[in-house]
Short mmCIF file of C-alpha atoms in Angstrom, two decimals:
data_model
loop_
_atom_site.label_atom_id
_atom_site.label_comp_id
_atom_site.label_asym_id
_atom_site.label_seq_id
_atom_site.Cartn_x
_atom_site.Cartn_y
_atom_site.Cartn_z
CA UNK A 1 130.17 111.92 87.21
CA UNK A 2 126.45 112.38 87.10
CA UNK A 3 124.29 113.37 90.07
CA UNK A 4 120.60 113.66 90.91
CA UNK A 5 118.69 116.17 93.00
CA UNK A 6 115.15 115.53 94.14
CA UNK A 7 113.88 118.91 95.17
CA UNK A 8 111.19 117.79 97.60
CA UNK A 9 111.82 115.36 100.42
CA UNK A 10 108.11 115.08 101.25
CA UNK A 11 105.00 115.75 99.19
CA UNK A 12 101.59 115.50 100.90
CA UNK A 13 98.58 115.51 98.60
CA UNK A 14 94.90 114.68 98.79
CA UNK A 15 93.43 111.71 97.01
CA UNK A 16 92.43 112.34 93.38
CA UNK A 17 94.59 115.48 93.19
CA UNK A 18 97.39 115.78 90.62
CA UNK A 19 100.99 115.45 91.74
CA UNK A 20 104.43 116.30 90.38
CA UNK A 21 107.65 114.99 91.90
CA UNK A 22 110.64 116.96 90.76
CA UNK A 23 114.00 115.61 89.66
CA UNK A 24 117.01 117.43 88.26
CA UNK A 25 120.22 115.82 87.16
CA UNK A 26 123.68 116.87 86.14
CA UNK A 27 125.90 115.12 83.65
CA UNK A 28 128.35 116.13 80.98
CA UNK A 29 127.27 113.34 78.66
CA UNK A 30 124.13 111.57 77.51
CA UNK A 31 122.14 109.86 80.21
CA UNK A 32 119.50 107.30 80.91
CA UNK A 33 116.87 108.35 83.45
CA UNK A 34 114.69 106.29 85.74
CA UNK A 35 111.98 106.59 88.36
CA UNK A 36 111.65 103.86 90.96
CA UNK A 37 109.01 103.44 93.66
CA UNK A 38 109.59 101.80 97.03
CA UNK A 39 106.61 100.66 99.07
CA UNK A 40 107.15 99.98 102.79
CA UNK A 41 109.21 96.86 103.41
CA UNK A 42 109.49 96.13 99.70
CA UNK A 43 112.22 96.44 97.10
CA UNK A 44 112.46 99.17 94.52
CA UNK A 45 110.17 98.77 91.52
CA UNK A 46 110.75 100.48 88.20
CA UNK A 47 108.02 102.96 87.32
CA UNK A 48 109.43 104.16 84.02
CA UNK A 49 112.63 104.91 82.18
CA UNK A 50 113.91 107.22 79.51
CA UNK A 51 116.54 105.81 77.18
CA UNK A 52 116.03 107.79 73.97
CA UNK A 53 113.33 108.94 71.59
CA UNK A 54 110.12 110.56 72.77
CA UNK A 55 110.69 112.81 75.75
CA UNK A 56 107.35 111.91 77.30
CA UNK A 57 107.56 108.53 78.93
CA UNK A 58 104.58 106.63 80.28
CA UNK A 59 104.99 104.11 83.06
CA UNK A 60 102.99 101.84 85.28
CA UNK A 61 100.17 102.87 87.60
CA UNK A 62 99.29 105.92 85.50
CA UNK A 63 102.58 107.75 86.05
CA UNK A 64 104.43 109.62 83.35
CA UNK A 65 107.60 111.70 83.17
CA UNK A 66 109.02 114.20 80.73
CA UNK A 67 112.68 114.46 79.88
CA UNK A 68 113.73 118.08 79.43
CA UNK A 69 117.32 118.24 78.26
CA UNK A 70 117.61 122.03 78.36
CA UNK A 71 116.45 122.13 81.97
CA UNK A 72 118.15 118.84 82.87
CA UNK A 73 114.95 117.67 84.47
CA UNK A 74 112.89 114.49 84.56
CA UNK A 75 109.81 115.32 86.62
CA UNK A 76 107.30 112.62 87.48
CA UNK A 77 103.57 113.33 87.21
CA UNK A 78 100.23 111.70 87.81
CA UNK A 79 96.94 113.46 87.09
CA UNK A 80 94.99 111.81 89.92
CA UNK A 81 96.61 109.98 92.82
CA UNK A 82 95.24 107.16 94.94
CA UNK A 83 95.86 106.26 98.55
CA UNK A 84 97.85 103.27 97.28
CA UNK A 85 100.38 105.62 95.65
CA UNK A 86 101.74 106.46 99.09
CA UNK A 87 105.40 105.43 98.90
CA UNK A 88 108.96 106.66 98.47
CA UNK A 89 109.93 107.65 94.94
CA UNK A 90 113.49 107.71 93.68
CA UNK A 91 114.86 109.35 90.58
CA UNK A 92 118.03 107.81 89.14
CA UNK A 93 120.46 108.62 86.35
CA UNK A 94 123.11 106.61 84.60
CA UNK A 95 125.74 107.72 82.17
CA UNK A 96 125.34 105.84 78.89
CA UNK A 97 129.10 105.48 78.70
CA UNK A 98 129.60 103.72 82.00
CA UNK A 99 127.84 101.54 84.46
CA UNK A 100 127.38 103.84 87.39
CA UNK A 101 123.81 104.55 88.46
CA UNK A 102 123.18 107.41 90.87
CA UNK A 103 119.99 107.80 92.89
CA UNK A 104 118.42 110.87 94.38
CA UNK A 105 117.64 111.04 98.08
CA UNK A 106 114.00 110.21 97.46
CA UNK A 107 110.62 111.93 97.78
CA UNK A 108 108.06 110.58 100.19
CA UNK A 109 104.61 110.92 98.65
CA UNK A 110 101.77 110.77 101.15
CA UNK A 111 98.25 110.63 99.77
CA UNK A 112 95.57 111.66 102.23
CA UNK A 113 91.88 110.73 102.01
CA UNK B 1 107.88 83.79 88.96
CA UNK B 2 110.14 84.34 91.94
CA UNK B 3 111.80 87.69 92.28
CA UNK B 4 115.10 88.64 93.85
CA UNK B 5 115.33 87.40 97.40
CA UNK B 6 117.67 88.47 100.17
CA UNK B 7 118.46 86.95 103.53
CA UNK B 8 118.38 87.67 106.31
CA UNK B 9 115.85 90.46 106.09
CA UNK B 10 117.10 91.92 109.37
CA UNK B 11 120.46 91.57 111.02
CA UNK B 12 121.71 93.01 114.26
CA UNK B 13 125.45 92.79 114.82
CA UNK B 14 127.66 93.98 117.61
CA UNK B 15 130.44 96.28 116.54
CA UNK B 16 133.41 94.25 115.44
CA UNK B 17 131.44 91.21 114.30
CA UNK B 18 131.56 89.89 110.77
CA UNK B 19 128.33 89.57 108.79
CA UNK B 20 127.34 87.87 105.54
CA UNK B 21 124.37 88.99 103.49
CA UNK B 22 122.94 86.75 100.82
CA UNK B 23 121.28 87.58 97.51
CA UNK B 24 119.42 85.14 95.28
CA UNK B 25 118.88 86.81 91.91
CA UNK B 26 116.20 85.92 89.42
CA UNK B 27 117.16 82.68 87.73
CA UNK B 28 119.16 83.25 84.56
CA UNK B 29 119.94 86.89 85.24
CA UNK B 30 123.44 87.74 84.12
CA UNK B 31 124.09 90.92 86.06
CA UNK B 32 123.93 91.45 89.81
CA UNK B 33 124.33 94.67 91.75
CA UNK B 34 124.74 95.61 95.40
CA UNK B 35 123.67 98.95 96.84
CA UNK B 36 123.82 100.51 100.29
CA UNK B 37 120.88 102.66 101.39
CA UNK B 38 121.40 104.73 104.51
CA UNK B 39 118.40 106.03 106.42
CA UNK B 40 116.68 108.81 104.51
CA UNK B 41 118.96 108.46 101.52
CA UNK B 42 118.80 106.93 98.10
CA UNK B 43 120.66 103.73 97.26
CA UNK B 44 124.38 104.07 96.64
CA UNK B 45 126.18 101.72 94.29
CA UNK B 46 128.63 99.30 95.87
CA UNK B 47 129.61 96.71 93.26
CA UNK B 48 128.38 94.65 90.33
CA UNK B 49 128.94 91.29 88.72
CA UNK B 50 128.50 89.93 85.26
CA UNK B 51 128.07 86.22 85.81
CA UNK B 52 130.87 85.35 88.27
CA UNK B 53 133.13 88.24 87.30
CA UNK B 54 133.18 91.28 89.57
CA UNK B 55 133.55 94.06 87.04
CA UNK B 56 133.37 97.05 89.33
CA UNK B 57 133.89 97.33 93.06
CA UNK B 58 134.64 101.01 93.16
CA UNK B 59 131.67 101.74 95.42
CA UNK B 60 132.77 99.49 98.29
CA UNK B 61 133.45 101.93 101.14
CA UNK B 62 136.42 100.11 102.64
CA UNK B 63 138.46 96.94 102.43
CA UNK B 64 136.21 95.51 105.16
CA UNK B 65 133.59 95.00 102.45
CA UNK B 66 133.87 92.02 100.18
CA UNK B 67 131.45 90.54 97.64
CA UNK B 68 131.50 87.32 95.70
CA UNK B 69 129.40 85.40 93.20
CA UNK B 70 131.42 82.23 92.66
CA UNK B 71 129.03 80.34 90.40
CA UNK B 72 127.41 83.28 88.69
CA UNK B 73 124.16 82.95 90.61
CA UNK B 74 123.90 83.54 94.36
CA UNK B 75 125.98 86.40 95.72
CA UNK B 76 127.23 87.17 99.20
CA UNK B 77 128.22 90.55 100.57
CA UNK B 78 130.51 90.19 103.55
CA UNK B 79 131.37 92.94 105.99
CA UNK B 80 134.23 92.33 108.37
CA UNK B 81 134.66 94.03 111.74
CA UNK B 82 131.37 95.91 111.41
CA UNK B 83 131.21 99.54 112.48
CA UNK B 84 128.20 101.65 113.41
CA UNK B 85 128.45 103.56 110.15
CA UNK B 86 127.78 100.29 108.33
CA UNK B 87 124.18 100.37 109.59
CA UNK B 88 122.00 100.62 106.49
CA UNK B 89 119.75 98.64 104.19
CA UNK B 90 121.72 96.60 101.70
CA UNK B 91 119.91 96.13 98.41
CA UNK B 92 120.59 93.56 95.76
CA UNK B 93 119.38 93.85 92.18
CA UNK B 94 119.67 91.65 89.11
CA UNK B 95 119.27 92.25 85.41
CA UNK B 96 118.79 89.76 82.60
CA UNK B 97 121.19 91.40 80.19
CA UNK B 98 124.83 92.29 79.98
CA UNK B 99 125.91 94.97 82.37
CA UNK B 100 124.19 98.10 81.21
CA UNK B 101 121.82 100.37 83.01
CA UNK B 102 119.68 100.72 79.91
CA UNK B 103 118.11 97.47 81.04
CA UNK B 104 115.79 97.26 84.02
CA UNK B 105 117.17 96.16 87.35
CA UNK B 106 114.97 94.04 89.58
CA UNK B 107 115.47 94.76 93.26
CA UNK B 108 115.19 92.53 96.27
CA UNK B 109 113.54 93.68 99.53
CA UNK B 110 116.90 94.41 101.15
CA UNK B 111 118.65 93.42 104.34
CA UNK B 112 118.47 95.93 107.17
CA UNK B 113 121.74 95.81 109.09
CA UNK B 114 121.95 97.44 112.49
CA UNK B 115 125.32 97.61 114.19
CA UNK B 116 125.17 98.23 117.91
#
């Protein structure tokens, strides 16, 4: 079965600075990869997903992620963060052969003024 | 349009009580998923439905957990004889397509269950 590791539980950053949230996965077969964001008291919202094709995926709110198969990583990046980006971010992986999605433990991004 | 809604948003139950959590998916969505999110953790898969058929319930932690979607729309997650370890946020998600995680899931706000 696949699994996900989010290497940082908390990431504090100043407004307008760049940020990278790290995600590594393990799977013996092809995968789909996702990043979700969860704002306080709200449901999870899809930021972006990798299904196939170009390894650089662009999502909403200026976020992007790069799929690196050799390093089994799918790190999330944003060149300049805003206060409103403060939230919990979850990386998720699903095996393309089954219907079992696994989430990481989450990274809390805190953007300071 | 309306998103996925869940009720109640908060539930406090005494240990041993039965609870029922409701999920209203987006109208017309075929697939429906339930997840359990413990404090400080990511969501963990519980079960999913395609229309009214429960195709996978392998994530349900015990036989005290039961889910149904009798008419292929609203779903209810029932927990019998609640235990403290059941305390978590229960998330519901729906998807417009056949059951496949290549398609986006739309999540509800969750129900926070606290068992005292």
